[in-house]
mmCIF file of C-alpha atoms and ligand atoms in Angstrom:
data_model
loop_
_atom_site.group_PDB
_atom_site.id
_atom_site.type_symbol
_atom_site.label_atom_id
_atom_site.label_comp_id
_atom_site.label_asym_id
_atom_site.label_seq_id
_atom_site.Cartn_x
_atom_site.Cartn_y
_atom_site.Cartn_z
ATOM 1 C CA MET A 1 0.000 0.000 0.000
ATOM 2 C CA LYS A 2 2.886 2.260 0.813
ATOM 3 C CA GLU A 3 4.300 1.718 -2.656
ATOM 4 C CA GLN A 4 0.848 2.300 -4.162
ATOM 5 C CA LEU A 5 0.570 5.618 -2.357
ATOM 6 C CA ALA A 6 4.059 6.679 -3.385
ATOM 7 C CA LYS A 7 3.327 5.825 -6.995
ATOM 8 C CA ILE A 8 0.049 7.764 -6.991
ATOM 9 C CA ARG A 9 1.798 10.727 -5.406
ATOM 10 C CA SER A 10 4.622 10.932 -7.904
ATOM 11 C CA GLU A 11 2.443 10.277 -10.968
ATOM 12 C CA ALA A 12 -0.308 12.631 -9.912
ATOM 13 C CA LEU A 13 2.035 15.451 -8.943
ATOM 14 C CA ALA A 14 3.917 15.176 -12.223
ATOM 15 C CA ALA A 15 0.693 15.264 -14.223
ATOM 16 C CA MET A 16 -0.814 18.095 -12.191
ATOM 17 C CA GLU A 17 2.251 20.316 -12.385
ATOM 18 C CA THR A 18 2.339 20.116 -16.159
ATOM 19 C CA ALA A 19 -1.403 20.400 -16.802
ATOM 20 C CA GLN A 20 -2.061 22.865 -19.619
ATOM 21 C CA SER A 21 -5.643 23.882 -18.854
ATOM 22 C CA ALA A 22 -8.240 24.093 -16.108
ATOM 23 C CA ALA A 23 -10.177 21.299 -17.825
ATOM 24 C CA GLU A 24 -7.171 19.005 -17.826
ATOM 25 C CA LEU A 25 -6.589 19.785 -14.156
ATOM 26 C CA GLU A 26 -10.183 18.954 -13.308
ATOM 27 C CA THR A 27 -9.852 15.608 -15.099
ATOM 28 C CA LEU A 28 -6.782 14.853 -12.958
ATOM 29 C CA ARG A 29 -8.649 15.819 -9.784
ATOM 30 C CA VAL A 30 -11.414 13.396 -10.612
ATOM 31 C CA GLN A 31 -8.916 10.747 -11.661
ATOM 32 C CA TYR A 32 -7.113 10.781 -8.278
ATOM 33 C CA LEU A 33 -9.362 12.391 -5.685
ATOM 34 C CA GLY A 34 -12.819 11.778 -7.095
ATOM 35 C CA LYS A 35 -15.258 9.236 -5.598
ATOM 36 C CA LYS A 36 -13.934 6.600 -7.922
ATOM 37 C CA GLY A 37 -10.426 8.088 -7.960
ATOM 38 C CA GLU A 38 -7.195 6.193 -7.498
ATOM 39 C CA LEU A 39 -6.366 7.617 -4.065
ATOM 40 C CA THR A 40 -9.917 7.094 -2.867
ATOM 41 C CA ALA A 41 -9.671 3.454 -3.977
ATOM 42 C CA VAL A 42 -6.526 2.976 -1.882
ATOM 43 C CA LEU A 43 -8.139 4.617 1.151
ATOM 44 C CA LYS A 44 -11.063 2.216 0.878
ATOM 45 C CA GLN A 45 -8.580 -0.635 1.449
ATOM 46 C CA MET A 46 -7.502 0.832 4.815
ATOM 47 C CA GLY A 47 -10.002 -1.396 6.583
ATOM 48 C CA ARG A 48 -8.022 -4.429 5.569
ATOM 49 C CA LEU A 49 -4.898 -3.281 7.432
ATOM 50 C CA SER A 50 -3.992 -4.367 10.933
ATOM 51 C CA PRO A 51 -4.684 -1.856 13.727
ATOM 52 C CA GLU A 52 -0.911 -1.340 14.143
ATOM 53 C CA GLU A 53 -0.369 -0.482 10.523
ATOM 54 C CA ARG A 54 -3.373 1.763 10.161
ATOM 55 C CA PRO A 55 -2.272 5.025 11.894
ATOM 56 C CA ALA A 56 0.982 5.308 9.948
ATOM 57 C CA MET A 57 -0.709 4.438 6.662
ATOM 58 C CA GLY A 58 -3.571 6.800 7.413
ATOM 59 C CA GLN A 59 -1.133 9.608 8.001
ATOM 60 C CA LEU A 60 0.713 8.840 4.791
ATOM 61 C CA ALA A 61 -2.539 8.768 2.829
ATOM 62 C CA ASN A 62 -3.516 12.144 4.287
ATOM 63 C CA GLU A 63 -0.160 13.570 3.344
ATOM 64 C CA VAL A 64 -0.575 12.336 -0.215
ATOM 65 C CA ARG A 65 -4.065 13.840 -0.394
ATOM 66 C CA ALA A 66 -2.786 17.177 0.983
ATOM 67 C CA ALA A 67 0.067 17.184 -1.500
ATOM 68 C CA LEU A 68 -2.295 16.526 -4.409
ATOM 69 C CA GLU A 69 -4.710 19.195 -3.253
ATOM 70 C CA ALA A 70 -1.876 21.687 -2.882
ATOM 71 C CA ALA A 71 -0.637 20.853 -6.396
ATOM 72 C CA LEU A 72 -4.156 21.281 -7.802
ATOM 73 C CA GLU A 73 -4.429 24.672 -6.179
ATOM 74 C CA THR A 74 -0.998 25.941 -7.239
ATOM 75 C CA THR A 75 -1.344 24.803 -10.835
ATOM 76 C CA GLY A 76 -4.938 26.094 -10.926
ATOM 77 C CA LYS A 77 -3.794 29.555 -9.888
ATOM 78 C CA LYS A 78 -0.945 29.492 -12.385
ATOM 79 C CA LEU A 79 -3.326 28.564 -15.213
ATOM 80 C CA GLU A 80 -5.792 31.234 -14.161
ATOM 81 C CA ALA A 81 -3.094 33.892 -14.168
ATOM 82 C CA ALA A 82 -1.874 32.750 -17.577
ATOM 83 C CA ALA A 83 -5.407 32.852 -18.982
ATOM 84 C CA LEU A 84 -5.900 36.384 -17.670
ATOM 85 C CA GLU A 85 -2.586 37.438 -19.156
ATOM 86 C CA ALA A 86 -3.543 35.987 -22.532
ATOM 87 C CA ARG A 87 -6.914 37.705 -22.454
ATOM 88 C CA MET A 88 -5.392 41.046 -21.598
ATOM 89 C CA LYS A 89 -2.951 40.673 -24.456
ATOM 90 C CA ALA A 90 -5.733 39.798 -26.865
ATOM 91 C CA GLU A 91 -7.955 42.662 -25.776
ATOM 92 C CA ALA A 92 -5.245 45.275 -25.456
ATOM 93 C CA VAL A 93 -5.819 48.631 -27.171
ATOM 94 C CA ASP A 94 -2.707 49.981 -28.786
ATOM 95 C CA VAL A 95 -3.020 53.694 -28.197
ATOM 96 C CA THR A 96 0.003 54.360 -30.380
ATOM 97 C CA ILE A 97 -1.715 53.161 -33.599
ATOM 98 C CA PRO A 98 -2.511 56.234 -35.723
ATOM 99 C CA GLY A 99 -6.261 56.999 -35.683
ATOM 100 C CA LYS A 100 -8.544 56.904 -38.691
ATOM 101 C CA PRO A 101 -8.696 60.462 -40.012
ATOM 102 C CA HIS A 102 -12.108 62.148 -39.819
ATOM 103 C CA LYS A 103 -13.437 63.143 -43.212
ATOM 104 C CA ILE A 104 -13.635 66.895 -43.292
ATOM 105 C CA GLY A 105 -16.618 68.312 -45.158
ATOM 106 C CA HIS A 106 -16.227 69.704 -48.632
ATOM 107 C CA LYS A 107 -17.545 73.017 -49.825
ATOM 108 C CA HIS A 108 -20.468 72.567 -52.215
ATOM 109 C CA PRO A 109 -19.685 73.779 -55.776
ATOM 110 C CA MET A 110 -22.589 76.199 -55.640
ATOM 111 C CA TYR A 111 -21.264 77.770 -52.466
ATOM 112 C CA ILE A 112 -17.809 78.004 -54.050
ATOM 113 C CA ALA A 113 -19.473 80.027 -56.832
ATOM 114 C CA LEU A 114 -21.478 82.078 -54.306
ATOM 115 C CA ASP A 115 -18.393 82.893 -52.242
ATOM 116 C CA GLU A 116 -16.665 84.153 -55.359
ATOM 117 C CA ILE A 117 -19.634 86.393 -56.180
ATOM 118 C CA LYS A 118 -19.870 87.627 -52.577
ATOM 119 C CA ASP A 119 -16.150 88.472 -52.542
ATOM 120 C CA ILE A 120 -16.514 90.593 -55.662
ATOM 121 C CA PHE A 121 -19.463 92.574 -54.295
ATOM 122 C CA ILE A 122 -18.027 92.923 -50.798
ATOM 123 C CA GLY A 123 -14.903 94.326 -52.474
ATOM 124 C CA MET A 124 -17.117 97.014 -54.021
ATOM 125 C CA GLY A 125 -18.656 97.997 -50.697
ATOM 126 C CA PHE A 126 -21.847 95.923 -50.802
ATOM 127 C CA THR A 127 -23.394 94.430 -47.668
ATOM 128 C CA VAL A 128 -24.632 90.796 -47.730
ATOM 129 C CA LEU A 129 -28.210 90.348 -46.463
ATOM 130 C CA ASP A 130 -30.164 87.252 -45.498
ATOM 131 C CA GLY A 131 -33.955 87.137 -45.484
ATOM 132 C CA PRO A 132 -37.006 84.916 -44.972
ATOM 133 C CA GLU A 133 -37.835 82.072 -47.353
ATOM 134 C CA VAL A 134 -41.406 82.015 -46.067
ATOM 135 C CA GLU A 135 -42.464 85.409 -47.326
ATOM 136 C CA LEU A 136 -45.544 87.610 -47.433
ATOM 137 C CA ALA A 137 -47.134 88.348 -50.805
ATOM 138 C CA THR A 138 -46.834 91.946 -49.653
ATOM 139 C CA TYR A 139 -43.074 91.765 -50.125
ATOM 140 C CA ASN A 140 -42.894 89.144 -52.870
ATOM 141 C CA PHE A 141 -45.459 90.941 -55.084
ATOM 142 C CA ASP A 142 -47.429 93.971 -53.842
ATOM 143 C CA LYS A 143 -44.555 96.234 -52.888
ATOM 144 C CA LEU A 144 -42.693 95.060 -55.985
ATOM 145 C CA ASN A 145 -45.349 96.604 -58.190
ATOM 146 C CA ALA A 146 -46.785 93.230 -59.272
ATOM 147 C CA GLU A 147 -50.468 93.926 -58.868
ATOM 148 C CA GLU A 148 -53.262 91.358 -58.340
ATOM 149 C CA GLY A 149 -53.651 89.300 -61.479
ATOM 150 C CA HIS A 150 -49.999 89.432 -62.458
ATOM 151 C CA PRO A 151 -49.181 86.035 -64.027
ATOM 152 C CA SER A 152 -46.316 85.365 -61.563
ATOM 153 C CA ARG A 153 -48.885 85.358 -58.707
ATOM 154 C CA ASP A 154 -50.689 82.376 -60.200
ATOM 155 C CA TRP A 155 -51.261 79.295 -58.033
ATOM 156 C CA SER A 156 -49.755 77.164 -60.771
ATOM 157 C CA ASP A 157 -46.382 78.900 -60.308
ATOM 158 C CA THR A 158 -46.171 79.679 -56.613
ATOM 159 C CA PHE A 159 -46.284 77.703 -53.348
ATOM 160 C CA TYR A 160 -48.880 79.400 -51.110
ATOM 161 C CA PHE A 161 -49.622 78.461 -47.516
ATOM 162 C CA ASP A 162 -53.091 80.023 -47.328
ATOM 163 C CA GLN A 163 -56.273 80.291 -49.405
ATOM 164 C CA ASP A 164 -55.904 84.061 -49.706
ATOM 165 C CA SER A 165 -52.457 83.836 -51.334
ATOM 166 C CA ARG A 166 -50.890 86.097 -48.713
ATOM 167 C CA VAL A 167 -48.200 83.777 -47.294
ATOM 168 C CA MET A 168 -45.875 81.873 -49.583
ATOM 169 C CA LEU A 169 -42.468 80.427 -50.260
ATOM 170 C CA ARG A 170 -40.728 83.337 -51.927
ATOM 171 C CA SER A 171 -40.521 82.923 -55.696
ATOM 172 C CA GLN A 172 -37.583 85.327 -56.008
ATOM 173 C CA THR A 173 -35.072 87.139 -53.815
ATOM 174 C CA SER A 174 -36.471 90.509 -54.953
ATOM 175 C CA PRO A 175 -38.564 90.966 -51.742
ATOM 176 C CA MET A 176 -35.190 91.624 -50.134
ATOM 177 C CA GLN A 177 -35.048 94.856 -52.145
ATOM 178 C CA VAL A 178 -38.092 96.127 -50.258
ATOM 179 C CA ARG A 179 -36.958 94.758 -46.902
ATOM 180 C CA ALA A 180 -33.635 96.563 -47.347
ATOM 181 C CA MET A 181 -35.354 99.813 -48.380
ATOM 182 C CA GLU A 182 -37.592 99.653 -45.302
ATOM 183 C CA THR A 183 -34.855 98.917 -42.779
ATOM 184 C CA MET A 184 -31.614 100.430 -44.027
ATOM 185 C CA GLU A 185 -30.269 103.944 -44.177
ATOM 186 C CA LEU A 186 -29.724 105.439 -47.627
ATOM 187 C CA PRO A 187 -27.580 105.087 -49.638
ATOM 188 C CA ILE A 188 -27.954 101.303 -49.942
ATOM 189 C CA ARG A 189 -25.647 98.771 -51.574
ATOM 190 C CA ILE A 190 -26.672 95.175 -50.891
ATOM 191 C CA ILE A 191 -26.656 91.675 -52.246
ATOM 192 C CA ALA A 192 -29.062 89.050 -50.879
ATOM 193 C CA PRO A 193 -28.398 85.430 -51.819
ATOM 194 C CA GLY A 194 -30.819 82.667 -50.915
ATOM 195 C CA ARG A 195 -33.282 79.922 -51.808
ATOM 196 C CA VAL A 196 -36.361 80.579 -53.914
ATOM 197 C CA TYR A 197 -39.240 78.268 -54.841
ATOM 198 C CA ARG A 198 -41.379 77.768 -57.920
ATOM 199 C CA LYS A 199 -43.717 75.008 -59.043
ATOM 200 C CA ASP A 200 -41.382 73.503 -61.623
ATOM 201 C CA GLU A 201 -40.964 69.827 -62.410
ATOM 202 C CA VAL A 202 -37.472 68.504 -61.787
ATOM 203 C CA ASP A 203 -35.373 68.004 -64.902
ATOM 204 C CA ALA A 204 -31.822 68.713 -66.072
ATOM 205 C CA THR A 205 -32.386 72.486 -65.928
ATOM 206 C CA HIS A 206 -35.312 72.926 -63.502
ATOM 207 C CA SER A 207 -35.906 72.421 -59.806
ATOM 208 C CA PRO A 208 -38.771 73.605 -57.550
ATOM 209 C CA MET A 209 -36.082 75.012 -55.243
ATOM 210 C CA PHE A 210 -33.112 76.947 -56.518
ATOM 211 C CA HIS A 211 -30.925 79.869 -55.496
ATOM 212 C CA GLN A 212 -30.782 83.478 -56.571
ATOM 213 C CA VAL A 213 -28.538 86.362 -55.734
ATOM 214 C CA GLU A 214 -30.318 89.704 -55.569
ATOM 215 C CA GLY A 215 -28.382 92.928 -55.820
ATOM 216 C CA MET A 216 -29.444 96.538 -55.351
ATOM 217 C CA VAL A 217 -27.983 100.023 -55.214
ATOM 218 C CA ILE A 218 -29.926 103.156 -54.236
ATOM 219 C CA ASP A 219 -28.368 106.602 -54.035
ATOM 220 C CA LYS A 220 -28.764 110.066 -55.484
ATOM 221 C CA GLY A 221 -27.996 110.255 -59.185
ATOM 222 C CA ILE A 222 -27.792 106.508 -59.903
ATOM 223 C CA THR A 223 -28.321 105.739 -63.599
ATOM 224 C CA MET A 224 -28.365 102.844 -66.023
ATOM 225 C CA ALA A 225 -24.669 103.594 -66.635
ATOM 226 C CA ASP A 226 -23.952 102.560 -63.017
ATOM 227 C CA LEU A 227 -25.873 99.341 -63.539
ATOM 228 C CA LYS A 228 -23.940 98.490 -66.694
ATOM 229 C CA GLY A 229 -20.578 99.580 -65.319
ATOM 230 C CA THR A 230 -20.936 97.591 -62.111
ATOM 231 C CA LEU A 231 -22.277 94.417 -63.719
ATOM 232 C CA ASN A 232 -19.628 94.551 -66.484
ATOM 233 C CA THR A 233 -16.929 94.796 -63.807
ATOM 234 C CA VAL A 234 -18.433 91.807 -61.975
ATOM 235 C CA MET A 235 -18.476 89.708 -65.166
ATOM 236 C CA GLU A 236 -14.864 90.618 -65.933
ATOM 237 C CA GLN A 237 -13.875 89.480 -62.458
ATOM 238 C CA LEU A 238 -15.833 86.246 -62.858
ATOM 239 C CA TYR A 239 -14.922 85.410 -66.452
ATOM 240 C CA GLY A 240 -11.750 87.368 -67.145
ATOM 241 C CA LYS A 241 -10.728 90.769 -68.510
ATOM 242 C CA GLY A 242 -12.276 91.702 -71.831
ATOM 243 C CA THR A 243 -15.422 89.611 -71.242
ATOM 244 C CA VAL A 244 -18.049 90.880 -73.681
ATOM 245 C CA THR A 245 -21.600 91.484 -72.421
ATOM 246 C CA ARG A 246 -24.840 92.738 -73.894
ATOM 247 C CA PHE A 247 -28.054 94.076 -72.415
ATOM 248 C CA ARG A 248 -31.390 93.146 -73.997
ATOM 249 C CA PRO A 249 -34.659 94.929 -73.179
ATOM 250 C CA HIS A 250 -36.961 92.879 -70.983
ATOM 251 C CA HIS A 251 -39.859 93.338 -68.584
ATOM 252 C CA PHE A 252 -40.100 93.065 -64.807
ATOM 253 C CA PRO A 253 -42.865 94.783 -62.814
ATOM 254 C CA PHE A 254 -40.419 96.305 -60.317
ATOM 255 C CA THR A 255 -37.853 97.777 -62.739
ATOM 256 C CA GLU A 256 -38.190 100.314 -65.535
ATOM 257 C CA PRO A 257 -36.450 100.088 -67.853
ATOM 258 C CA SER A 258 -35.715 96.374 -67.450
ATOM 259 C CA CYS A 259 -33.135 94.238 -69.201
ATOM 260 C CA GLU A 260 -31.499 90.879 -69.318
ATOM 261 C CA MET A 261 -27.743 90.624 -69.388
ATOM 262 C CA ASP A 262 -25.906 88.131 -71.584
ATOM 263 C CA VAL A 263 -22.248 87.209 -71.505
ATOM 264 C CA GLN A 264 -20.581 86.283 -74.771
ATOM 265 C CA CYS A 265 -19.756 82.576 -74.688
ATOM 266 C CA HIS A 266 -16.254 82.196 -73.290
ATOM 267 C CA LYS A 267 -15.958 78.792 -74.970
ATOM 268 C CA CYS A 268 -16.516 79.774 -78.610
ATOM 269 C CA GLY A 269 -16.129 83.536 -78.453
ATOM 270 C CA GLY A 270 -19.652 84.057 -79.741
ATOM 271 C CA LYS A 271 -19.566 81.734 -82.757
ATOM 272 C CA GLY A 272 -21.982 79.238 -81.234
ATOM 273 C CA CYS A 273 -21.135 75.938 -79.537
ATOM 274 C CA PRO A 274 -22.729 73.329 -77.226
ATOM 275 C CA THR A 275 -21.915 75.423 -74.116
ATOM 276 C CA CYS A 276 -24.038 78.348 -75.364
ATOM 277 C CA LYS A 277 -26.427 76.009 -77.218
ATOM 278 C CA GLY A 278 -25.337 77.535 -80.510
ATOM 279 C CA GLU A 279 -26.386 81.045 -79.485
ATOM 280 C CA GLY A 280 -22.972 82.609 -78.896
ATOM 281 C CA TRP A 281 -24.406 84.292 -75.777
ATOM 282 C CA ILE A 282 -25.311 83.071 -72.319
ATOM 283 C CA GLU A 283 -28.050 84.774 -70.317
ATOM 284 C CA VAL A 284 -26.789 85.478 -66.793
ATOM 285 C CA LEU A 285 -29.255 87.774 -65.038
ATOM 286 C CA GLY A 286 -32.263 90.057 -65.067
ATOM 287 C CA ALA A 287 -31.868 93.676 -64.020
ATOM 288 C CA GLY A 288 -33.193 97.194 -64.363
ATOM 289 C CA MET A 289 -33.677 100.611 -62.822
ATOM 290 C CA ILE A 290 -35.890 100.370 -59.736
ATOM 291 C CA HIS A 291 -39.439 101.408 -60.636
ATOM 292 C CA PRO A 292 -40.480 104.742 -59.045
ATOM 293 C CA ASN A 293 -43.596 103.021 -57.674
ATOM 294 C CA VAL A 294 -41.415 100.582 -55.715
ATOM 295 C CA LEU A 295 -39.318 103.400 -54.248
ATOM 296 C CA ARG A 296 -42.442 105.363 -53.366
ATOM 297 C CA MET A 297 -44.135 102.378 -51.648
ATOM 298 C CA ALA A 298 -41.005 101.946 -49.506
ATOM 299 C CA GLY A 299 -41.096 105.620 -48.526
ATOM 300 C CA ILE A 300 -38.226 106.744 -50.759
ATOM 301 C CA ASP A 301 -38.719 109.846 -52.930
ATOM 302 C CA PRO A 302 -38.025 108.855 -56.554
ATOM 303 C CA ASN A 303 -37.368 112.490 -57.391
ATOM 304 C CA VAL A 304 -34.374 112.480 -55.062
ATOM 305 C CA TYR A 305 -33.165 108.885 -55.159
ATOM 306 C CA SER A 306 -32.811 106.336 -57.897
ATOM 307 C CA GLY A 307 -31.373 102.852 -58.029
ATOM 308 C CA TRP A 308 -30.781 99.659 -59.924
ATOM 309 C CA ALA A 309 -31.265 96.019 -59.080
ATOM 310 C CA PHE A 310 -30.436 92.648 -60.502
ATOM 311 C CA GLY A 311 -31.278 89.018 -59.837
ATOM 312 C CA MET A 312 -29.258 86.056 -61.018
ATOM 313 C CA GLY A 313 -29.579 82.294 -60.784
ATOM 314 C CA LEU A 314 -26.806 80.762 -58.753
ATOM 315 C CA GLU A 315 -27.092 77.161 -59.964
ATOM 316 C CA ARG A 316 -26.663 78.229 -63.562
ATOM 317 C CA MET A 317 -23.611 80.237 -62.562
ATOM 318 C CA ALA A 318 -22.043 77.226 -60.822
ATOM 319 C CA MET A 319 -22.996 74.841 -63.634
ATOM 320 C CA ARG A 320 -21.235 77.104 -66.108
ATOM 321 C CA SER A 321 -18.124 77.562 -63.936
ATOM 322 C CA PHE A 322 -17.736 73.873 -63.205
ATOM 323 C CA LYS A 323 -19.120 72.475 -66.476
ATOM 324 C CA ILE A 324 -21.946 70.617 -64.745
ATOM 325 C CA ALA A 325 -24.438 69.355 -67.311
ATOM 326 C CA ASP A 326 -27.335 68.349 -65.054
ATOM 327 C CA LEU A 327 -28.870 70.554 -62.352
ATOM 328 C CA ARG A 328 -29.938 67.506 -60.345
ATOM 329 C CA LEU A 329 -26.305 66.686 -59.546
ATOM 330 C CA ILE A 330 -26.134 69.915 -57.544
ATOM 331 C CA PHE A 331 -28.900 68.798 -55.163
ATOM 332 C CA GLU A 332 -28.252 65.050 -54.955
ATOM 333 C CA ASN A 333 -25.200 65.635 -52.739
ATOM 334 C CA ASP A 334 -23.375 62.523 -53.847
ATOM 335 C CA VAL A 335 -19.898 62.973 -52.352
ATOM 336 C CA ARG A 336 -18.317 61.348 -55.402
ATOM 337 C CA PHE A 337 -19.660 64.309 -57.365
ATOM 338 C CA LEU A 338 -19.067 67.020 -54.755
ATOM 339 C CA GLU A 339 -15.463 66.061 -54.118
ATOM 340 C CA GLN A 340 -14.489 66.853 -57.679
ATOM 341 C CA PHE A 341 -14.529 70.601 -57.095
HETATM 342 N N1 LIG B 1 -36.586 88.715 -59.657
HETATM 343 C C1 LIG B 1 -36.350 88.568 -61.061
HETATM 344 C C2 LIG B 1 -36.535 87.091 -61.434
HETATM 345 O O1 LIG B 1 -36.640 86.271 -60.571
HETATM 346 C C3 LIG B 1 -34.956 89.016 -61.457
HETATM 347 C C4 LIG B 1 -34.729 90.485 -61.268
HETATM 348 C C5 LIG B 1 -34.223 90.970 -60.060
HETATM 349 C C6 LIG B 1 -34.985 91.382 -62.283
HETATM 350 C C7 LIG B 1 -33.991 92.314 -59.897
HETATM 351 C C8 LIG B 1 -34.757 92.740 -62.117
HETATM 352 C C9 LIG B 1 -34.252 93.181 -60.935
HETATM 353 O O2 LIG B 1 -36.599 86.741 -62.586
#
């Protein structure tokens, strides 16, 4: 029995010390100390020993059991520590790895064009105004000399909020002319960029929402020559020195006389090409001398003051600058498109 115990001790200790996992260790525990374990089997034979032999053998058996239990505990702790170590290694965050760079936003091509236009006007002493997109018909039409029944007031063209057609999404930035006249000291030099809305179906050149830039000057002695001189200077700054322009008569209710301004096609020099659709000229804006009725309604004496105003479409400007063929690309905001500018 003594030899049996010694053999169990040496075998078990060797196995336990080299166990590679908690599961393996548990198997060893059961194998030696379990109910049907090897040591337990030896202990069960104690009864067959003589009373003289028993105490010494009992003590030896207890020592073996204690040794095995101690080995189980030591190896168990070692394995536990190793497992923790491994887990910490696996889950470690390396704070020295360079981070993923945040994507910084990209300026929209239309706002690149707008900033260029703003810079030019600010350089000439103009102030930039912002105004409401939900507008009163009073400002969008009445005070702009577009009386009841004017075709632009039609429900088929304009987004109204009420049955009486008094509150609407502004159809132009021109109400900012009146708002400036009513709130600013004379003389006035302003531009007012912003969104406008019209009931147009979406296609390559139309959108129910688009952007305009309004411009206005009011002072004593302002004439059509100021209008032409200023707008020619702006076009030269936008499209280069020597840019040729022309002014065609037109009609707007709030200007008299009214005109549209064309720029000679920079692509073909006026011969006609796809960029100018064979016309040689590209229409860029509507303008005119502010109608005396408009000045009068805003409390400005047309016998003392005069002024000019213009309104241009910003999308068209950007499409021309960046050679964008389809208006929809401007509003879809696909980064693959936007990042090209
Ligand atoms: N508001 C006009 C339009 O939308 C443009 C314009 C502005 C014309 C100012 C003359 C003066 O077509």
